[in-house]
């Protein structure tokens, strides 16, 4: 005797109950509480002293916040662009049916398996002028050699970009390599018959065919850039000056160092809106294009 549909679904519902509880109660409650607190004058402890948009007005007029937004914009553009370009280049190289491909893929992915804390420690040591590359080269007799990018205000953000790209390039490589492996062999046969150079196909044809993979990698890297915190804290601590201050560090400093809960939650809410835009806009565009394509097919 077959069980009713509701009874057959019961084990799945029971198994999903903790996740549903976490999402609906914990996550939604925490999100709602954070947004509400951003409209209050909370300091060390939360309060219900409603102040309207005052925290946001202070936030956007803060020179430190403006510097943090500018820095994360510079970091994000260079970080995403660098990871996508190097990731695509590595994916193309691995797509040539080379020997020991699995070994090379593992090597390129190894950095992505590390946390940004570990990456930051390694690169902080490499770039430190006291005992890093600069000190090593000078000990060999090159007294004028400089490799102090991390300690200069005009280059510190680029040092962070280099460390971030080194860590995250493997992620973009894997995603785009999956796209390359999905290209129909007839495309390659057609270009070979037409006499088109292989490198021209990779430059002019293939990127348009793997747009979904490139977009996926770009969104994931964008989320990483917006939330960047541990790499900054480990390598520079936000300095020198405010050269590497970022929004996530601004939130943590307001929360734990300045005991300004209202300002911290206002900054966190702005970051949340930015993340929602980065995820929601590409997804909406994808749904719109798919609906339009389906409409044209009918």
PDB file of C-alpha atoms in Angstrom:
ATOM      1  CA  UNK A   1       0.000   0.000   0.000  1.00  0.00           C
ATOM      2  CA  UNK A   2       1.526   3.272  -1.123  1.00  0.00           C
ATOM      3  CA  UNK A   3       1.927   6.003   1.463  1.00  0.00           C
ATOM      4  CA  UNK A   4       0.222   9.376   0.942  1.00  0.00           C
ATOM      5  CA  UNK A   5       2.368  12.062  -0.639  1.00  0.00           C
ATOM      6  CA  UNK A   6       2.470  14.070   2.579  1.00  0.00           C
ATOM      7  CA  UNK A   7       3.844  11.119   4.543  1.00  0.00           C
ATOM      8  CA  UNK A   8       6.464  10.396   1.877  1.00  0.00           C
ATOM      9  CA  UNK A   9       7.646  14.002   2.125  1.00  0.00           C
ATOM     10  CA  UNK A  10       7.783  13.935   5.931  1.00  0.00           C
ATOM     11  CA  UNK A  11      11.402  12.611   6.278  1.00  0.00           C
ATOM     12  CA  UNK A  12      12.669  15.318   3.921  1.00  0.00           C
ATOM     13  CA  UNK A  13      10.787  18.008   5.839  1.00  0.00           C
ATOM     14  CA  UNK A  14      12.176  16.737   9.159  1.00  0.00           C
ATOM     15  CA  UNK A  15      15.713  16.655   7.736  1.00  0.00           C
ATOM     16  CA  UNK A  16      15.361  20.223   6.426  1.00  0.00           C
ATOM     17  CA  UNK A  17      13.768  21.574   9.612  1.00  0.00           C
ATOM     18  CA  UNK A  18      17.057  22.797  11.234  1.00  0.00           C
ATOM     19  CA  UNK A  19      18.082  24.597   8.046  1.00  0.00           C
ATOM     20  CA  UNK A  20      14.646  26.153   7.637  1.00  0.00           C
ATOM     21  CA  UNK A  21      14.715  27.268  11.278  1.00  0.00           C
ATOM     22  CA  UNK A  22      18.171  28.790  10.867  1.00  0.00           C
ATOM     23  CA  UNK A  23      17.279  30.703   7.690  1.00  0.00           C
ATOM     24  CA  UNK A  24      13.844  31.915   8.726  1.00  0.00           C
ATOM     25  CA  UNK A  25      14.430  32.648  12.398  1.00  0.00           C
ATOM     26  CA  UNK A  26      18.125  33.244  13.001  1.00  0.00           C
ATOM     27  CA  UNK A  27      19.206  34.792   9.696  1.00  0.00           C
ATOM     28  CA  UNK A  28      16.093  36.868   9.066  1.00  0.00           C
ATOM     29  CA  UNK A  29      15.922  38.019  12.684  1.00  0.00           C
ATOM     30  CA  UNK A  30      19.588  38.993  12.682  1.00  0.00           C
ATOM     31  CA  UNK A  31      19.189  40.840   9.396  1.00  0.00           C
ATOM     32  CA  UNK A  32      16.124  42.696  10.617  1.00  0.00           C
ATOM     33  CA  UNK A  33      17.778  43.561  13.918  1.00  0.00           C
ATOM     34  CA  UNK A  34      20.881  44.902  12.148  1.00  0.00           C
ATOM     35  CA  UNK A  35      18.828  47.146   9.867  1.00  0.00           C
ATOM     36  CA  UNK A  36      16.714  48.415  12.768  1.00  0.00           C
ATOM     37  CA  UNK A  37      19.788  49.140  14.899  1.00  0.00           C
ATOM     38  CA  UNK A  38      21.249  51.231  12.076  1.00  0.00           C
ATOM     39  CA  UNK A  39      18.363  53.682  12.606  1.00  0.00           C
ATOM     40  CA  UNK A  40      19.055  54.037  16.329  1.00  0.00           C
ATOM     41  CA  UNK A  41      21.637  55.861  18.390  1.00  0.00           C
ATOM     42  CA  UNK A  42      23.088  52.630  19.822  1.00  0.00           C
ATOM     43  CA  UNK A  43      26.580  52.913  21.260  1.00  0.00           C
ATOM     44  CA  UNK A  44      28.185  50.179  23.367  1.00  0.00           C
ATOM     45  CA  UNK A  45      24.843  48.427  23.877  1.00  0.00           C
ATOM     46  CA  UNK A  46      21.816  48.354  21.555  1.00  0.00           C
ATOM     47  CA  UNK A  47      19.020  50.781  22.271  1.00  0.00           C
ATOM     48  CA  UNK A  48      15.686  51.732  20.734  1.00  0.00           C
ATOM     49  CA  UNK A  49      16.579  55.429  20.535  1.00  0.00           C
ATOM     50  CA  UNK A  50      15.308  56.042  16.966  1.00  0.00           C
ATOM     51  CA  UNK A  51      17.383  58.692  15.140  1.00  0.00           C
ATOM     52  CA  UNK A  52      16.192  58.119  11.557  1.00  0.00           C
ATOM     53  CA  UNK A  53      18.847  58.517   8.870  1.00  0.00           C
ATOM     54  CA  UNK A  54      21.328  60.211  11.186  1.00  0.00           C
ATOM     55  CA  UNK A  55      23.741  57.256  11.236  1.00  0.00           C
ATOM     56  CA  UNK A  56      23.742  57.101   7.436  1.00  0.00           C
ATOM     57  CA  UNK A  57      24.330  60.842   7.168  1.00  0.00           C
ATOM     58  CA  UNK A  58      27.328  60.517   9.477  1.00  0.00           C
ATOM     59  CA  UNK A  59      28.519  57.487   7.559  1.00  0.00           C
ATOM     60  CA  UNK A  60      28.541  59.119   4.129  1.00  0.00           C
ATOM     61  CA  UNK A  61      30.097  62.313   5.489  1.00  0.00           C
ATOM     62  CA  UNK A  62      32.919  60.386   7.186  1.00  0.00           C
ATOM     63  CA  UNK A  63      36.284  60.836   5.503  1.00  0.00           C
ATOM     64  CA  UNK A  64      37.337  57.416   6.781  1.00  0.00           C
ATOM     65  CA  UNK A  65      34.317  55.737   5.172  1.00  0.00           C
ATOM     66  CA  UNK A  66      34.886  57.596   1.909  1.00  0.00           C
ATOM     67  CA  UNK A  67      38.513  56.443   1.890  1.00  0.00           C
ATOM     68  CA  UNK A  68      37.370  52.871   2.625  1.00  0.00           C
ATOM     69  CA  UNK A  69      34.878  52.888  -0.260  1.00  0.00           C
ATOM     70  CA  UNK A  70      37.466  54.325  -2.658  1.00  0.00           C
ATOM     71  CA  UNK A  71      40.051  51.750  -1.597  1.00  0.00           C
ATOM     72  CA  UNK A  72      37.691  48.799  -1.970  1.00  0.00           C
ATOM     73  CA  UNK A  73      36.642  50.094  -5.400  1.00  0.00           C
ATOM     74  CA  UNK A  74      40.272  50.242  -6.546  1.00  0.00           C
ATOM     75  CA  UNK A  75      41.019  46.880  -4.975  1.00  0.00           C
ATOM     76  CA  UNK A  76      37.891  45.312  -6.461  1.00  0.00           C
ATOM     77  CA  UNK A  77      38.456  46.494 -10.024  1.00  0.00           C
ATOM     78  CA  UNK A  78      42.101  45.402 -10.099  1.00  0.00           C
ATOM     79  CA  UNK A  79      41.461  42.208  -8.141  1.00  0.00           C
ATOM     80  CA  UNK A  80      38.544  41.044 -10.301  1.00  0.00           C
ATOM     81  CA  UNK A  81      40.218  42.065 -13.548  1.00  0.00           C
ATOM     82  CA  UNK A  82      43.503  40.421 -12.601  1.00  0.00           C
ATOM     83  CA  UNK A  83      41.868  37.177 -11.464  1.00  0.00           C
ATOM     84  CA  UNK A  84      39.717  36.946 -14.594  1.00  0.00           C
ATOM     85  CA  UNK A  85      42.550  37.634 -17.030  1.00  0.00           C
ATOM     86  CA  UNK A  86      45.096  35.371 -15.354  1.00  0.00           C
ATOM     87  CA  UNK A  87      42.459  32.734 -14.685  1.00  0.00           C
ATOM     88  CA  UNK A  88      41.438  32.704 -18.337  1.00  0.00           C
ATOM     89  CA  UNK A  89      45.068  32.539 -19.456  1.00  0.00           C
ATOM     90  CA  UNK A  90      45.749  29.569 -17.170  1.00  0.00           C
ATOM     91  CA  UNK A  91      42.538  27.883 -18.308  1.00  0.00           C
ATOM     92  CA  UNK A  92      43.590  28.279 -21.940  1.00  0.00           C
ATOM     93  CA  UNK A  93      47.023  26.834 -21.197  1.00  0.00           C
ATOM     94  CA  UNK A  94      45.481  23.830 -19.453  1.00  0.00           C
ATOM     95  CA  UNK A  95      43.063  23.367 -22.348  1.00  0.00           C
ATOM     96  CA  UNK A  96      45.905  22.402 -24.691  1.00  0.00           C
ATOM     97  CA  UNK A  97      45.888  18.728 -23.619  1.00  0.00           C
ATOM     98  CA  UNK A  98      49.225  19.144 -21.889  1.00  0.00           C
ATOM     99  CA  UNK A  99      50.891  16.383 -19.929  1.00  0.00           C
ATOM    100  CA  UNK A 100      50.473  16.318 -16.143  1.00  0.00           C
ATOM    101  CA  UNK A 101      47.403  18.546 -16.404  1.00  0.00           C
ATOM    102  CA  UNK A 102      46.006  17.247 -13.115  1.00  0.00           C
ATOM    103  CA  UNK A 103      49.226  18.162 -11.343  1.00  0.00           C
ATOM    104  CA  UNK A 104      49.304  21.683 -12.760  1.00  0.00           C
ATOM    105  CA  UNK A 105      45.625  22.181 -11.942  1.00  0.00           C
ATOM    106  CA  UNK A 106      46.301  21.132  -8.359  1.00  0.00           C
ATOM    107  CA  UNK A 107      49.235  23.524  -8.095  1.00  0.00           C
ATOM    108  CA  UNK A 108      47.208  26.465  -9.423  1.00  0.00           C
ATOM    109  CA  UNK A 109      44.327  25.623  -7.073  1.00  0.00           C
ATOM    110  CA  UNK A 110      46.539  25.178  -4.027  1.00  0.00           C
ATOM    111  CA  UNK A 111      46.604  28.899  -3.214  1.00  0.00           C
ATOM    112  CA  UNK A 112      42.805  29.067  -3.344  1.00  0.00           C
ATOM    113  CA  UNK A 113      42.614  26.434  -0.605  1.00  0.00           C
ATOM    114  CA  UNK A 114      44.435  28.738   1.806  1.00  0.00           C
ATOM    115  CA  UNK A 115      42.716  31.315   3.962  1.00  0.00           C
ATOM    116  CA  UNK A 116      43.407  35.003   3.439  1.00  0.00           C
ATOM    117  CA  UNK A 117      45.063  35.022   6.864  1.00  0.00           C
ATOM    118  CA  UNK A 118      47.717  32.564   5.718  1.00  0.00           C
ATOM    119  CA  UNK A 119      48.126  34.387   2.408  1.00  0.00           C
ATOM    120  CA  UNK A 120      48.446  37.705   4.233  1.00  0.00           C
ATOM    121  CA  UNK A 121      51.129  36.393   6.576  1.00  0.00           C
ATOM    122  CA  UNK A 122      53.185  34.983   3.702  1.00  0.00           C
ATOM    123  CA  UNK A 123      52.941  38.113   1.564  1.00  0.00           C
ATOM    124  CA  UNK A 124      53.484  40.418   4.529  1.00  0.00           C
ATOM    125  CA  UNK A 125      56.760  38.636   5.154  1.00  0.00           C
ATOM    126  CA  UNK A 126      57.765  38.733   1.472  1.00  0.00           C
ATOM    127  CA  UNK A 127      57.005  42.452   1.107  1.00  0.00           C
ATOM    128  CA  UNK A 128      58.335  43.602   4.474  1.00  0.00           C
ATOM    129  CA  UNK A 129      61.435  45.743   3.785  1.00  0.00           C
ATOM    130  CA  UNK A 130      63.057  44.712   7.061  1.00  0.00           C
ATOM    131  CA  UNK A 131      63.335  40.966   6.458  1.00  0.00           C
ATOM    132  CA  UNK A 132      61.646  40.268   3.096  1.00  0.00           C
ATOM    133  CA  UNK A 133      62.820  40.459  -0.492  1.00  0.00           C
ATOM    134  CA  UNK A 134      64.301  43.938  -0.076  1.00  0.00           C
ATOM    135  CA  UNK A 135      66.453  42.872   2.874  1.00  0.00           C
ATOM    136  CA  UNK A 136      67.601  39.721   1.070  1.00  0.00           C
ATOM    137  CA  UNK A 137      68.638  41.544  -2.112  1.00  0.00           C
ATOM    138  CA  UNK A 138      70.406  44.286  -0.169  1.00  0.00           C
ATOM    139  CA  UNK A 139      72.319  41.647   1.788  1.00  0.00           C
ATOM    140  CA  UNK A 140      73.715  40.510  -1.566  1.00  0.00           C
ATOM    141  CA  UNK A 141      75.283  43.946  -2.074  1.00  0.00           C
ATOM    142  CA  UNK A 142      72.552  45.837  -3.996  1.00  0.00           C
ATOM    143  CA  UNK A 143      72.234  48.693  -1.513  1.00  0.00           C
ATOM    144  CA  UNK A 144      69.793  50.807  -3.555  1.00  0.00           C
ATOM    145  CA  UNK A 145      67.236  48.069  -4.196  1.00  0.00           C
ATOM    146  CA  UNK A 146      63.683  48.918  -3.050  1.00  0.00           C
ATOM    147  CA  UNK A 147      60.809  46.485  -2.565  1.00  0.00           C
ATOM    148  CA  UNK A 148      58.772  48.366   0.036  1.00  0.00           C
ATOM    149  CA  UNK A 149      55.384  48.559  -1.693  1.00  0.00           C
ATOM    150  CA  UNK A 150      53.573  47.542   1.485  1.00  0.00           C
ATOM    151  CA  UNK A 151      54.871  50.457   3.556  1.00  0.00           C
ATOM    152  CA  UNK A 152      54.168  53.270   1.076  1.00  0.00           C
ATOM    153  CA  UNK A 153      50.782  54.978   0.902  1.00  0.00           C
ATOM    154  CA  UNK A 154      50.777  55.167  -2.889  1.00  0.00           C
ATOM    155  CA  UNK A 155      51.510  51.469  -3.455  1.00  0.00           C
ATOM    156  CA  UNK A 156      50.129  49.589  -0.423  1.00  0.00           C
ATOM    157  CA  UNK A 157      46.739  48.928  -2.047  1.00  0.00           C
ATOM    158  CA  UNK A 158      48.454  47.410  -5.082  1.00  0.00           C
ATOM    159  CA  UNK A 159      50.428  45.086  -2.819  1.00  0.00           C
ATOM    160  CA  UNK A 160      47.103  43.871  -1.414  1.00  0.00           C
ATOM    161  CA  UNK A 161      45.810  43.365  -4.954  1.00  0.00           C
ATOM    162  CA  UNK A 162      48.848  41.247  -5.824  1.00  0.00           C
ATOM    163  CA  UNK A 163      48.337  39.018  -2.795  1.00  0.00           C
ATOM    164  CA  UNK A 164      44.600  38.712  -3.482  1.00  0.00           C
ATOM    165  CA  UNK A 165      45.098  37.846  -7.147  1.00  0.00           C
ATOM    166  CA  UNK A 166      47.684  35.224  -6.227  1.00  0.00           C
ATOM    167  CA  UNK A 167      45.165  33.610  -3.893  1.00  0.00           C
ATOM    168  CA  UNK A 168      41.965  33.744  -5.973  1.00  0.00           C
ATOM    169  CA  UNK A 169      43.140  33.243  -9.564  1.00  0.00           C
ATOM    170  CA  UNK A 170      42.719  29.475  -9.248  1.00  0.00           C
ATOM    171  CA  UNK A 171      38.987  29.862  -8.625  1.00  0.00           C
ATOM    172  CA  UNK A 172      38.453  31.781 -11.855  1.00  0.00           C
ATOM    173  CA  UNK A 173      40.678  29.333 -13.713  1.00  0.00           C
ATOM    174  CA  UNK A 174      38.588  26.310 -12.673  1.00  0.00           C
ATOM    175  CA  UNK A 175      35.275  27.959 -13.568  1.00  0.00           C
ATOM    176  CA  UNK A 176      36.461  29.101 -16.981  1.00  0.00           C
ATOM    177  CA  UNK A 177      38.229  25.813 -17.691  1.00  0.00           C
ATOM    178  CA  UNK A 178      34.871  24.088 -17.183  1.00  0.00           C
ATOM    179  CA  UNK A 179      33.436  26.459 -19.775  1.00  0.00           C
ATOM    180  CA  UNK A 180      36.233  25.717 -22.222  1.00  0.00           C
ATOM    181  CA  UNK A 181      35.706  21.982 -21.840  1.00  0.00           C
ATOM    182  CA  UNK A 182      32.053  22.500 -22.758  1.00  0.00           C
ATOM    183  CA  UNK A 183      32.837  24.061 -26.151  1.00  0.00           C
ATOM    184  CA  UNK A 184      31.550  21.921 -29.000  1.00  0.00           C
ATOM    185  CA  UNK A 185      34.339  20.312 -30.991  1.00  0.00           C
ATOM    186  CA  UNK A 186      32.578  21.396 -34.192  1.00  0.00           C
ATOM    187  CA  UNK A 187      33.528  24.990 -33.364  1.00  0.00           C
ATOM    188  CA  UNK A 188      37.202  24.085 -33.378  1.00  0.00           C
ATOM    189  CA  UNK A 189      36.825  22.077 -36.575  1.00  0.00           C
ATOM    190  CA  UNK A 190      35.111  24.999 -38.307  1.00  0.00           C
ATOM    191  CA  UNK A 191      37.791  27.495 -37.280  1.00  0.00           C
ATOM    192  CA  UNK A 192      40.508  25.083 -38.375  1.00  0.00           C
ATOM    193  CA  UNK A 193      38.888  24.710 -41.799  1.00  0.00           C
ATOM    194  CA  UNK A 194      38.593  28.498 -42.118  1.00  0.00           C
ATOM    195  CA  UNK A 195      42.259  28.854 -41.276  1.00  0.00           C
ATOM    196  CA  UNK A 196      41.672  31.004 -38.180  1.00  0.00           C
ATOM    197  CA  UNK A 197      44.618  31.027 -35.812  1.00  0.00           C
ATOM    198  CA  UNK A 198      43.917  29.211 -32.555  1.00  0.00           C
ATOM    199  CA  UNK A 199      44.916  32.193 -30.413  1.00  0.00           C
ATOM    200  CA  UNK A 200      42.457  34.411 -32.291  1.00  0.00           C
ATOM    201  CA  UNK A 201      39.663  31.976 -31.465  1.00  0.00           C
ATOM    202  CA  UNK A 202      40.566  32.162 -27.775  1.00  0.00           C
ATOM    203  CA  UNK A 203      40.663  35.966 -27.898  1.00  0.00           C
ATOM    204  CA  UNK A 204      37.676  36.823 -30.096  1.00  0.00           C
ATOM    205  CA  UNK A 205      35.304  33.830 -30.105  1.00  0.00           C
ATOM    206  CA  UNK A 206      35.560  31.761 -26.932  1.00  0.00           C
ATOM    207  CA  UNK A 207      35.011  34.556 -24.355  1.00  0.00           C
ATOM    208  CA  UNK A 208      31.591  35.268 -25.857  1.00  0.00           C
ATOM    209  CA  UNK A 209      30.703  31.582 -25.648  1.00  0.00           C
ATOM    210  CA  UNK A 210      31.591  31.216 -21.966  1.00  0.00           C
ATOM    211  CA  UNK A 211      29.984  34.441 -20.745  1.00  0.00           C
ATOM    212  CA  UNK A 212      27.965  32.648 -18.031  1.00  0.00           C
ATOM    213  CA  UNK A 213      31.158  31.206 -16.539  1.00  0.00           C
ATOM    214  CA  UNK A 214      32.936  34.549 -16.686  1.00  0.00           C
ATOM    215  CA  UNK A 215      29.936  36.248 -15.078  1.00  0.00           C
ATOM    216  CA  UNK A 216      29.822  33.614 -12.322  1.00  0.00           C
ATOM    217  CA  UNK A 217      33.508  34.057 -11.561  1.00  0.00           C
ATOM    218  CA  UNK A 218      33.122  37.848 -11.592  1.00  0.00           C
ATOM    219  CA  UNK A 219      30.221  37.757  -9.109  1.00  0.00           C
ATOM    220  CA  UNK A 220      32.065  35.431  -6.721  1.00  0.00           C
ATOM    221  CA  UNK A 221      35.199  37.580  -6.896  1.00  0.00           C
ATOM    222  CA  UNK A 222      33.107  40.729  -6.372  1.00  0.00           C
ATOM    223  CA  UNK A 223      31.674  39.305  -3.156  1.00  0.00           C
ATOM    224  CA  UNK A 224      35.192  38.498  -1.989  1.00  0.00           C
ATOM    225  CA  UNK A 225      36.362  42.030  -2.771  1.00  0.00           C
ATOM    226  CA  UNK A 226      33.511  43.728  -0.908  1.00  0.00           C
ATOM    227  CA  UNK A 227      33.992  41.564   2.183  1.00  0.00           C
ATOM    228  CA  UNK A 228      37.792  41.747   2.189  1.00  0.00           C
ATOM    229  CA  UNK A 229      38.965  42.119   5.771  1.00  0.00           C
ATOM    230  CA  UNK A 230      41.403  39.496   7.032  1.00  0.00           C
ATOM    231  CA  UNK A 231      43.937  40.083   4.254  1.00  0.00           C
ATOM    232  CA  UNK A 232      43.972  43.814   5.040  1.00  0.00           C
ATOM    233  CA  UNK A 233      44.263  43.342   8.799  1.00  0.00           C
ATOM    234  CA  UNK A 234      47.112  40.851   8.505  1.00  0.00           C
ATOM    235  CA  UNK A 235      49.132  42.702   5.862  1.00  0.00           C
ATOM    236  CA  UNK A 236      48.646  46.396   6.656  1.00  0.00           C
ATOM    237  CA  UNK A 237      46.105  46.911   9.433  1.00  0.00           C
ATOM    238  CA  UNK A 238      44.446  49.491   7.186  1.00  0.00           C
ATOM    239  CA  UNK A 239      47.603  51.593   6.849  1.00  0.00           C
ATOM    240  CA  UNK A 240      49.831  53.295   6.161  1.00  0.00           C
ATOM    241  CA  UNK A 241      47.425  56.053   7.151  1.00  0.00           C
ATOM    242  CA  UNK A 242      44.116  55.166   5.503  1.00  0.00           C
ATOM    243  CA  UNK A 243      45.701  53.830   2.301  1.00  0.00           C
ATOM    244  CA  UNK A 244      44.209  50.355   2.735  1.00  0.00           C
ATOM    245  CA  UNK A 245      41.162  51.058   4.895  1.00  0.00           C
ATOM    246  CA  UNK A 246      38.167  49.012   3.682  1.00  0.00           C
ATOM    247  CA  UNK A 247      34.442  48.945   4.619  1.00  0.00           C
ATOM    248  CA  UNK A 248      34.603  45.627   6.498  1.00  0.00           C
ATOM    249  CA  UNK A 249      37.407  46.945   8.694  1.00  0.00           C
ATOM    250  CA  UNK A 250      35.440  50.161   9.230  1.00  0.00           C
ATOM    251  CA  UNK A 251      32.527  48.074  10.554  1.00  0.00           C
ATOM    252  CA  UNK A 252      34.728  46.059  12.902  1.00  0.00           C
ATOM    253  CA  UNK A 253      36.545  49.142  14.198  1.00  0.00           C
ATOM    254  CA  UNK A 254      33.268  50.938  14.894  1.00  0.00           C
ATOM    255  CA  UNK A 255      31.895  47.874  16.632  1.00  0.00           C
ATOM    256  CA  UNK A 256      34.815  46.821  18.836  1.00  0.00           C
ATOM    257  CA  UNK A 257      37.171  49.809  19.111  1.00  0.00           C
ATOM    258  CA  UNK A 258      34.826  52.807  19.126  1.00  0.00           C
ATOM    259  CA  UNK A 259      31.788  51.070  20.636  1.00  0.00           C
ATOM    260  CA  UNK A 260      29.492  52.695  18.077  1.00  0.00           C
ATOM    261  CA  UNK A 261      26.969  49.969  17.308  1.00  0.00           C
ATOM    262  CA  UNK A 262      24.622  52.234  15.357  1.00  0.00           C
ATOM    263  CA  UNK A 263      27.367  53.391  12.996  1.00  0.00           C
ATOM    264  CA  UNK A 264      28.708  49.851  12.571  1.00  0.00           C
ATOM    265  CA  UNK A 265      25.302  48.459  11.623  1.00  0.00           C
ATOM    266  CA  UNK A 266      24.687  51.349   9.212  1.00  0.00           C
ATOM    267  CA  UNK A 267      27.944  50.544   7.418  1.00  0.00           C
ATOM    268  CA  UNK A 268      27.082  46.831   7.466  1.00  0.00           C
ATOM    269  CA  UNK A 269      23.671  47.562   5.951  1.00  0.00           C
ATOM    270  CA  UNK A 270      25.252  49.544   3.122  1.00  0.00           C
ATOM    271  CA  UNK A 271      27.613  46.635   2.453  1.00  0.00           C
ATOM    272  CA  UNK A 272      24.644  44.261   2.425  1.00  0.00           C
ATOM    273  CA  UNK A 273      22.860  46.415  -0.153  1.00  0.00           C
ATOM    274  CA  UNK A 274      25.976  46.431  -2.325  1.00  0.00           C
ATOM    275  CA  UNK A 275      26.192  42.638  -2.154  1.00  0.00           C
ATOM    276  CA  UNK A 276      22.496  42.290  -2.993  1.00  0.00           C
ATOM    277  CA  UNK A 277      22.989  44.501  -6.048  1.00  0.00           C
ATOM    278  CA  UNK A 278      26.008  42.502  -7.212  1.00  0.00           C
ATOM    279  CA  UNK A 279      24.097  39.249  -6.942  1.00  0.00           C
ATOM    280  CA  UNK A 280      20.592  40.427  -7.819  1.00  0.00           C
ATOM    281  CA  UNK A 281      21.314  42.543 -10.899  1.00  0.00           C
ATOM    282  CA  UNK A 282      23.197  39.838 -12.876  1.00  0.00           C
ATOM    283  CA  UNK A 283      20.570  37.279 -11.882  1.00  0.00           C
ATOM    284  CA  UNK A 284      17.742  39.574 -13.014  1.00  0.00           C
ATOM    285  CA  UNK A 285      19.519  40.212 -16.323  1.00  0.00           C
ATOM    286  CA  UNK A 286      19.948  36.457 -16.802  1.00  0.00           C
ATOM    287  CA  UNK A 287      16.261  35.798 -16.156  1.00  0.00           C
ATOM    288  CA  UNK A 288      15.229  38.626 -18.476  1.00  0.00           C
ATOM    289  CA  UNK A 289      17.411  37.374 -21.329  1.00  0.00           C
ATOM    290  CA  UNK A 290      16.246  33.797 -20.860  1.00  0.00           C
ATOM    291  CA  UNK A 291      12.608  34.898 -20.897  1.00  0.00           C
ATOM    292  CA  UNK A 292      13.197  36.989 -24.022  1.00  0.00           C
ATOM    293  CA  UNK A 293      14.971  34.114 -25.745  1.00  0.00           C
ATOM    294  CA  UNK A 294      12.134  31.767 -24.870  1.00  0.00           C
ATOM    295  CA  UNK A 295       9.625  34.299 -26.186  1.00  0.00           C
ATOM    296  CA  UNK A 296      11.473  34.670 -29.472  1.00  0.00           C
ATOM    297  CA  UNK A 297      11.647  30.877 -29.826  1.00  0.00           C
ATOM    298  CA  UNK A 298       7.861  30.667 -29.596  1.00  0.00           C
TER     299      UNK A 298
END
